[in-house]
XYZ file of C-alpha atoms in Angstrom:
560
model
C 11.897 7.756 -17.970
C 15.117 9.775 -17.520
C 17.545 10.733 -14.798
C 19.987 13.615 -14.821
C 23.342 12.732 -13.250
C 25.672 15.542 -12.200
C 29.335 14.735 -12.756
C 32.487 16.817 -12.432
C 32.204 18.208 -15.934
C 28.661 17.949 -17.134
C 25.333 16.211 -16.687
C 24.855 12.798 -18.213
C 21.456 11.453 -19.072
C 20.701 7.775 -18.573
C 17.737 5.445 -18.190
C 15.933 6.997 -21.164
C 13.925 4.403 -23.094
C 15.360 3.464 -26.474
C 14.153 6.107 -28.882
C 11.409 4.859 -31.195
C 10.856 7.244 -34.155
C 7.585 5.559 -35.097
C 6.125 6.628 -31.724
C 7.645 10.114 -31.640
C 6.898 10.963 -35.272
C 3.910 8.869 -36.397
C 1.941 9.439 -39.579
C -1.751 10.253 -39.540
C -3.887 8.162 -41.874
C -6.163 9.761 -44.473
C -9.239 9.375 -42.280
C -7.560 11.198 -39.392
C -6.351 13.992 -41.679
C -9.883 14.476 -43.035
C -11.252 14.805 -39.505
C -8.543 17.303 -38.515
C -9.434 19.595 -41.435
C -12.603 20.837 -39.737
C -10.609 22.100 -36.748
C -8.092 24.154 -38.754
C -7.336 26.029 -41.945
C -5.405 25.082 -45.088
C -2.319 27.233 -45.686
C 0.337 27.351 -48.404
C 3.881 28.105 -47.184
C 7.098 28.531 -49.201
C 10.462 26.824 -48.676
C 12.405 28.304 -45.754
C 9.391 30.098 -44.299
C 9.437 30.016 -40.473
C 6.329 28.531 -38.833
C 7.401 29.181 -35.232
C 10.636 29.759 -33.344
C 12.319 28.230 -30.309
C 11.129 30.125 -27.231
C 7.809 31.172 -28.796
C 4.656 30.598 -26.744
C 1.236 29.293 -27.795
C 2.467 27.777 -31.047
C -0.061 26.180 -33.401
C -0.220 22.596 -34.616
C 0.795 22.047 -38.253
C -0.069 18.928 -40.260
C 1.784 18.299 -43.529
C -0.514 17.668 -46.522
C 2.321 18.001 -49.057
C 5.899 19.227 -48.913
C 7.879 19.045 -45.664
C 8.681 20.720 -42.340
C 12.089 20.871 -40.659
C 12.230 20.887 -36.827
C 15.410 21.902 -35.029
C 16.867 23.461 -31.885
C 19.832 25.792 -31.602
C 22.665 25.823 -29.091
C 24.397 28.761 -27.429
C 26.436 29.290 -30.605
C 23.426 29.312 -32.915
C 24.233 25.905 -34.427
C 21.255 23.801 -35.485
C 20.906 20.632 -33.459
C 19.247 17.268 -34.153
C 17.043 18.372 -37.086
C 13.941 16.307 -37.862
C 12.453 16.087 -41.363
C 8.647 15.747 -41.380
C 6.661 14.696 -44.446
C 3.047 14.093 -45.492
C 0.797 13.010 -42.623
C 3.169 14.108 -39.859
C 2.587 16.961 -37.426
C 4.510 19.452 -35.292
C 4.492 20.065 -31.556
C 5.384 18.415 -28.283
C 4.328 19.027 -24.689
C 4.230 22.806 -25.210
C 1.026 22.179 -27.199
C -0.739 21.437 -23.915
C 0.306 24.652 -22.188
C 1.471 28.210 -22.758
C 5.095 27.284 -22.192
C 7.681 28.246 -24.776
C 8.593 25.852 -27.580
C 11.843 23.893 -27.317
C 12.184 23.748 -31.106
C 11.856 25.917 -34.186
C 9.988 24.849 -37.339
C 10.303 25.979 -40.931
C 9.246 24.609 -44.302
C 11.793 22.342 -45.936
C 10.077 22.857 -49.286
C 6.988 24.570 -50.669
C 4.255 23.021 -48.546
C 0.510 22.700 -48.104
C -0.386 22.519 -44.402
C -3.317 22.300 -42.028
C -2.878 24.921 -39.324
C -4.795 24.245 -36.091
C -4.757 27.088 -33.543
C -5.047 26.571 -29.801
C -8.820 26.838 -29.656
C -9.152 24.368 -32.509
C -6.667 22.035 -30.829
C -8.670 22.046 -27.586
C -11.799 21.134 -29.536
C -9.884 18.455 -31.435
C -8.492 16.897 -28.256
C -11.980 16.751 -26.725
C -13.743 15.435 -29.830
C -11.350 12.957 -31.469
C -10.017 10.532 -28.858
C -7.827 8.445 -31.169
C -6.134 11.496 -32.670
C -5.746 13.061 -29.216
C -4.038 9.906 -27.930
C -1.679 9.869 -30.924
C -0.735 13.519 -30.340
C -0.211 12.837 -26.620
C 1.966 9.795 -27.283
C 4.088 11.659 -29.822
C 4.419 14.689 -27.538
C 5.711 12.636 -24.627
C 8.191 10.670 -26.758
C 9.507 13.850 -28.336
C 10.108 15.465 -24.943
C 11.959 12.356 -23.792
C 14.128 12.545 -26.897
C 14.964 16.197 -26.251
C 15.784 15.488 -22.592
C 18.337 12.957 -23.815
C 20.054 15.629 -25.927
C 21.214 18.129 -23.317
C 23.403 20.044 -25.789
C 20.248 21.868 -26.869
C 19.247 22.867 -23.367
C 20.636 25.454 -20.981
C 24.063 25.499 -19.323
C 24.234 25.652 -15.536
C 27.683 26.842 -14.460
C 28.976 26.228 -10.951
C 30.331 23.512 -8.613
C 28.075 20.477 -8.856
C 27.731 20.227 -5.053
C 26.882 23.906 -4.618
C 23.440 24.279 -2.994
C 22.101 26.796 -5.520
C 23.398 24.764 -8.469
C 21.620 21.682 -7.158
C 18.432 23.657 -6.536
C 18.361 24.921 -10.131
C 19.148 21.475 -11.549
C 16.412 19.910 -9.429
C 13.987 22.586 -10.617
C 14.862 21.965 -14.288
C 14.645 18.194 -13.833
C 11.257 18.366 -12.101
C 9.971 20.513 -14.956
C 11.404 18.259 -17.696
C 13.692 20.903 -19.162
C 16.964 19.832 -20.880
C 20.082 21.139 -19.172
C 23.771 20.526 -18.728
C 26.039 21.324 -15.787
C 29.546 22.625 -16.409
C 31.989 22.849 -13.503
C 32.819 26.530 -13.075
C 36.521 25.938 -12.514
C 36.861 24.174 -15.887
C 35.980 27.303 -17.853
C 36.827 29.993 -15.308
C 33.167 30.732 -14.694
C 33.013 32.121 -18.253
C 34.054 35.466 -16.748
C 30.608 35.979 -15.223
C 31.397 37.999 -12.121
C 29.717 40.604 -9.985
C 30.900 44.213 -9.633
C 33.317 43.126 -6.928
C 34.873 40.706 -9.438
C 33.649 37.652 -7.533
C 32.371 34.675 -9.583
C 28.574 34.541 -9.776
C 27.361 31.062 -8.831
C 25.362 29.698 -10.384
C 25.254 31.277 -13.811
C 22.685 29.934 -16.271
C 23.347 30.385 -19.996
C 20.232 30.284 -22.171
C 20.095 29.032 -25.761
C 20.371 32.632 -27.022
C 23.580 33.011 -24.943
C 21.893 35.358 -22.469
C 23.465 34.821 -19.021
C 21.305 34.746 -15.897
C 23.455 35.449 -12.855
C 22.309 33.602 -9.718
C 18.669 33.713 -10.873
C 15.722 33.044 -8.625
C 13.553 30.117 -9.683
C 10.844 32.533 -10.797
C 13.314 34.536 -12.896
C 14.627 31.340 -14.489
C 11.125 30.005 -15.109
C 10.059 33.249 -16.776
C 13.189 33.337 -18.955
C 12.617 29.756 -20.132
C 8.909 30.237 -20.700
C 8.039 27.749 -17.951
C 6.090 30.162 -15.760
C 2.627 30.395 -17.207
C 0.919 33.491 -15.870
C -2.464 32.672 -14.311
C -5.410 34.574 -15.722
C -6.640 37.287 -13.402
C -9.645 38.257 -15.493
C -11.630 35.097 -14.751
C -12.842 33.141 -11.755
C -11.611 29.550 -11.895
C -13.947 26.780 -10.824
C -11.062 25.166 -8.952
C -7.579 26.218 -7.883
C -5.386 23.391 -6.602
C -2.476 24.573 -4.465
C 0.331 22.015 -4.694
C 1.319 19.584 -7.460
C 2.122 16.448 -5.520
C 0.155 13.216 -6.064
C -3.005 14.496 -4.340
C -2.957 17.864 -6.127
C -2.316 16.354 -9.542
C -5.082 13.785 -8.993
C -7.511 16.593 -8.137
C -6.407 18.447 -11.281
C -6.868 15.392 -13.522
C -10.338 14.581 -12.210
C -11.435 18.204 -11.961
C -10.352 19.160 -15.490
C -11.615 15.917 -17.029
C -15.043 16.589 -15.510
C -15.308 20.073 -16.977
C -14.018 22.280 -14.170
C -11.893 25.264 -15.173
C -8.826 24.202 -13.208
C -5.578 25.915 -12.237
C -2.701 24.250 -10.361
C -0.331 26.477 -8.369
C 3.103 25.015 -7.588
C 6.198 26.621 -6.088
C 8.870 24.382 -7.655
C 7.645 21.604 -9.925
C 5.340 18.586 -10.078
C 5.876 15.687 -7.711
C 6.001 16.913 -4.139
C 7.876 14.637 -1.732
C 6.811 11.606 -3.763
C 8.662 13.092 -6.730
C 11.959 12.552 -4.904
C 11.385 8.794 -4.436
C 13.792 6.748 -6.523
C 11.272 3.919 -6.912
C 7.751 3.289 -5.630
C 7.090 -0.439 -5.840
C 3.766 -0.824 -4.027
C 1.720 1.595 -6.126
C -1.221 -0.147 -7.764
C -0.748 -0.981 -11.430
C 3.054 -0.769 -11.554
C 4.338 -4.247 -10.608
C 7.944 -3.371 -11.481
C 7.735 -0.013 -9.726
C 7.873 3.558 -10.949
C 9.983 6.516 -9.864
C 8.168 9.365 -8.157
C 9.495 11.721 -10.808
C 8.027 9.688 -13.653
C 4.687 9.281 -11.893
C 4.474 13.049 -11.430
C 5.491 13.676 -15.042
C 2.743 11.426 -16.363
C 0.136 12.924 -14.037
C 1.074 16.462 -15.055
C 0.725 15.626 -18.751
C -2.588 13.887 -18.065
C -3.954 16.940 -16.259
C -2.863 19.241 -19.088
C -4.429 16.908 -21.631
C -7.821 17.632 -20.052
C -7.186 21.369 -20.003
C -5.817 22.031 -16.510
C -3.407 24.978 -16.367
C -0.213 24.825 -14.322
C 1.661 27.830 -12.972
C 5.011 27.064 -11.368
C 7.630 28.989 -9.379
C 4.812 30.895 -7.680
C 3.978 30.075 -4.067
C 0.618 30.743 -2.465
C 1.136 33.226 0.361
C -2.435 33.897 1.479
C -6.119 33.396 0.802
C -9.074 35.704 1.408
C -12.782 35.923 0.719
C -14.082 38.338 -1.946
C -17.859 38.384 -1.946
C -18.708 34.758 -2.796
C -15.300 33.986 -4.325
C -11.948 32.942 -2.872
C -8.793 34.850 -3.818
C -5.271 33.433 -3.502
C -2.276 35.761 -3.389
C 0.827 34.396 -5.167
C 4.447 35.461 -5.110
C 5.193 37.931 -7.865
C 2.155 40.073 -7.084
C -0.464 37.860 -8.708
C -3.901 37.152 -7.288
C -6.161 34.460 -8.711
C -9.792 33.912 -7.797
C -11.802 30.725 -7.677
C -15.131 29.308 -6.595
C -13.333 26.489 -4.754
C -9.824 25.626 -3.546
C -8.087 22.339 -2.838
C -5.136 22.611 -0.448
C -2.568 19.972 -1.414
C 0.643 21.617 -0.253
C 1.981 18.530 1.507
C 4.843 18.829 3.956
C 8.466 19.997 4.163
C 11.416 17.861 5.200
C 12.132 17.779 8.906
C 15.672 18.562 10.045
C 17.881 16.723 12.505
C 18.673 17.998 15.992
C 22.422 17.328 16.005
C 25.556 19.320 16.794
C 26.940 21.260 13.771
C 23.941 20.272 11.653
C 23.294 23.790 10.363
C 26.936 24.149 9.327
C 26.588 21.311 6.808
C 23.261 22.243 5.268
C 23.767 21.927 1.492
C 27.299 20.641 2.095
C 26.592 16.924 2.315
C 23.078 16.799 3.793
C 20.322 15.629 1.432
C 16.555 15.274 1.816
C 15.954 13.266 -1.362
C 17.608 10.246 -2.946
C 17.183 10.739 -6.670
C 19.733 10.009 -9.371
C 21.081 13.537 -9.053
C 22.079 13.097 -5.403
C 23.172 9.491 -5.934
C 25.765 10.458 -8.517
C 27.432 12.748 -5.985
C 28.166 9.792 -3.717
C 28.810 7.038 -6.251
C 31.354 4.553 -4.897
C 31.433 6.039 -1.379
C 29.795 5.177 1.930
C 26.581 7.040 2.795
C 24.254 7.276 5.773
C 20.448 7.303 5.679
C 18.438 8.367 8.723
C 14.815 7.278 9.084
C 12.617 4.257 9.571
C 9.813 4.951 7.108
C 9.272 3.795 3.555
C 11.060 6.803 2.078
C 14.209 5.955 4.019
C 13.912 2.283 3.101
C 13.469 3.059 -0.589
C 16.471 5.387 -0.448
C 18.659 2.784 1.274
C 17.824 0.072 -1.263
C 18.346 2.449 -4.188
C 21.647 3.801 -2.895
C 22.942 0.318 -2.098
C 23.148 -0.379 -5.819
C 25.191 2.749 -6.500
C 27.332 3.525 -3.455
C 30.037 1.556 -1.655
C 27.922 0.998 1.457
C 24.787 2.313 3.159
C 24.387 2.859 6.910
C 20.671 2.942 7.776
C 20.121 4.619 11.151
C 16.867 4.365 13.139
C 15.865 5.413 16.653
C 13.589 2.400 17.228
C 14.725 -1.155 17.960
C 13.356 -2.420 14.631
C 11.719 -1.380 11.368
C 8.598 -3.505 11.582
C 6.238 -0.787 12.883
C 7.203 1.891 10.378
C 8.295 0.260 7.119
C 6.674 -2.043 4.545
C 7.699 -5.686 4.766
C 9.014 -5.876 1.203
C 11.542 -3.134 1.985
C 12.555 -4.721 5.295
C 13.248 -8.000 3.480
C 15.452 -6.293 0.921
C 17.391 -4.427 3.574
C 18.002 -7.636 5.525
C 19.133 -9.448 2.378
C 21.567 -6.754 1.260
C 25.248 -7.064 2.124
C 25.600 -3.394 1.209
C 23.311 -2.107 3.984
C 24.104 -2.020 7.697
C 21.156 -1.329 10.001
C 21.910 0.649 13.179
C 18.951 0.391 15.559
C 18.357 2.379 18.769
C 20.771 4.953 17.374
C 20.779 8.631 16.506
C 23.187 11.030 14.867
C 24.421 13.453 17.527
C 27.251 15.287 15.745
C 28.474 16.142 12.246
C 32.060 17.093 11.423
C 34.194 18.178 8.481
C 36.652 20.845 7.374
C 34.396 22.387 4.739
C 31.995 19.731 3.488
C 30.668 16.897 5.640
C 33.309 14.232 6.366
C 31.972 12.124 9.243
C 29.057 11.693 11.638
C 28.848 10.506 15.236
C 26.264 7.887 16.226
C 25.076 7.495 19.803
C 23.313 4.349 21.015
C 20.228 5.444 22.975
C 20.433 2.480 25.357
C 24.157 2.250 26.093
C 25.237 5.831 25.230
C 28.151 4.341 23.298
C 29.355 6.479 20.389
C 30.718 5.530 16.990
C 32.122 7.580 14.115
C 31.124 6.819 10.532
C 33.108 8.321 7.675
C 30.713 9.712 5.084
C 30.418 12.798 2.928
C 26.695 12.310 2.321
C 23.893 12.103 4.872
C 20.320 11.475 3.727
C 17.837 12.753 6.319
C 14.375 11.193 6.017
C 12.785 11.622 9.428
C 9.385 12.933 8.476
C 8.037 16.308 7.535
C 6.170 19.338 8.802
C 3.050 20.640 6.998
C 3.337 23.513 4.517
C 0.575 25.557 6.100
C 2.224 28.804 7.213
C 0.305 30.638 4.472
C -2.985 29.329 5.875
C -2.773 30.553 9.461
C -5.856 32.532 10.509
C -7.633 31.189 7.391
C -8.496 27.573 8.236
C -8.373 25.537 11.449
C -5.105 23.667 12.042
C -4.201 20.999 14.602
C -1.407 21.536 17.133
C 1.181 20.274 14.635
C -0.028 22.620 11.912
C -1.897 20.100 9.753
C -5.252 21.148 8.295
C -8.304 19.952 10.224
C -11.125 18.670 8.010
C -14.550 17.079 8.266
C -16.874 16.652 11.205
C -16.969 19.645 13.542
C -14.059 21.253 11.694
C -15.579 21.389 8.210
C -17.868 24.018 6.720
C -19.847 20.978 5.526
C -19.870 17.430 6.950
C -17.803 15.915 4.121
C -14.427 14.303 4.844
C -12.182 16.905 3.147
C -13.970 20.178 3.941
C -12.006 22.728 5.989
C -13.410 25.426 8.271
C -13.402 27.948 5.390
C -16.324 27.738 2.984
C -15.309 26.423 -0.426
C -11.868 25.250 0.727
C -10.918 21.555 0.915
C -7.683 19.794 1.927
C -6.253 16.492 0.698
C -3.077 14.460 1.019
C -0.250 14.795 3.521
C -1.223 18.335 4.548
C -4.496 17.057 6.022
C -4.618 16.097 9.694
C -4.795 12.321 10.305
C -4.273 11.468 6.627
C -2.492 8.272 5.630
C 0.951 9.245 4.355
C 0.969 7.062 1.233
C 1.022 7.979 -2.456
C -2.003 5.806 -3.239
C -3.989 7.394 -0.411
C -3.048 10.895 -1.591
C -4.150 10.110 -5.140
C -7.403 8.666 -3.830
C -8.176 11.758 -1.759
C -7.399 14.061 -4.673
C -9.774 12.206 -6.949
C -12.604 11.747 -4.433
C -12.696 15.396 -3.331
C -13.879 16.416 -6.816
C -17.303 14.901 -6.145
C -17.608 17.159 -3.074
C -16.602 20.173 -5.174
C -19.180 19.396 -7.865
C -21.877 19.221 -5.208
C -20.662 22.476 -3.639
C -20.541 24.337 -6.966
C -23.994 23.113 -7.974
C -25.434 24.517 -4.732
C -23.397 27.714 -4.408
C -22.535 28.750 -7.988
C -25.329 27.364 -10.187
C -24.887 30.122 -12.798
C -21.247 29.301 -13.619
C -20.325 28.319 -17.185
C -19.816 24.573 -16.879
C -18.546 24.299 -20.468
C -15.627 26.715 -20.088
C -12.246 25.081 -19.591
């Protein structure tokens, strides 16, 4: 799909498929146009009349019957960028059509025009009723977003040192949410004079398309400013709220929404979870050449939204309580959403290393993901990867093609019990990877950023220094269940107990709290694989249907 690389000056975008205008801007045939008419209204608009503006939410779909529409974005200086001319049979919109997020583009009539205007309610009916038209709109929407991601001059500017922890956090957030952006090194433009009252540079500073500066924004503040943070409805009771947008959560959203459940997904950062940080997943069914975790999450998110699932990001769940027969989840920002059922899919957080000086180099050379963004920071240098699981193996193989050398460090005497054979074979065959078995990192050193690590052999106690400015720590994870304590039963490690004597019903994914289920890595004794997580997320929907039929028979099954 696309990868954002952070360089010294600005982000570069690579690995975007060759743009194909016929896929991004197809023409509807006469039969399709006739069928669309019953979902909208015919309108006459004059040349230069604005249909919608960049940043506007809940924009309508416009189909050109005669005349033309001009699409364009604007940069921080107000200049129009990459305009698109649309003629008879073509239509407006991209992925914002599937959500309440703000539009990336503006649209106005290029000439006096006759249009079909389809509002959001009509579009939902159209997408449910006309499969071939829905697929064409989906295909065009995805290709258009990919095109815009490749043109970062129309996105936001992120100002600050590329290795700064907060800069990387914001860039990762924008990347996970498919929002165009560009990084500018603060020293190259003197931080654009954005300073606090003490005259210290504010890092990072984010400059929006309208030139509004956001000084060291929180992710929620940034999401709200960009129109990414859809506010959940508090006046309704959802059939299903999925907490977490990793593979298991997105699978539950796809199957729940496609089967008529009013579905909301709550996510603190962006779609993908830990799987979203995988550079390439090669053993996932149906993708013989592999797929990046980021792309898999992107496709799943779009698929869920196609069926009507709503996604609210940059809002963490911080508690759950019973309210009569409903379940209420408290979110950051003061929101509370209620549902008949909940799926916990919050996954796990990266585990940290117990080594001397480790805390001193957090965000100064220590990484927990090996995506293109991190890889560009260590291009042409030696790196170290710690871990014996598939994530570490995938990272080592990926980094070997970009960096000077990879040191793979494991505590065991081999990889055979913890890593897939195809990865072991590639590691053995690579001249760019050195495997250090029976070893652990015991010390990190450097003047400011990380400069070298000390390895200690567990058997001989011999030590060895490795010069590296980048350490990738992939030694497992701890469950994200702090918000669930005193709500559902957890095992001694904090994972959610389900099924059997622990479930409110005897099904596999039921927790101890009525109406609440758990799937994926957060569940005790689950198989930590993407395919398994997707399977659990899809299967749990049958349990939820059965639960809703018994407990909430009066609900409106047609509302979505």
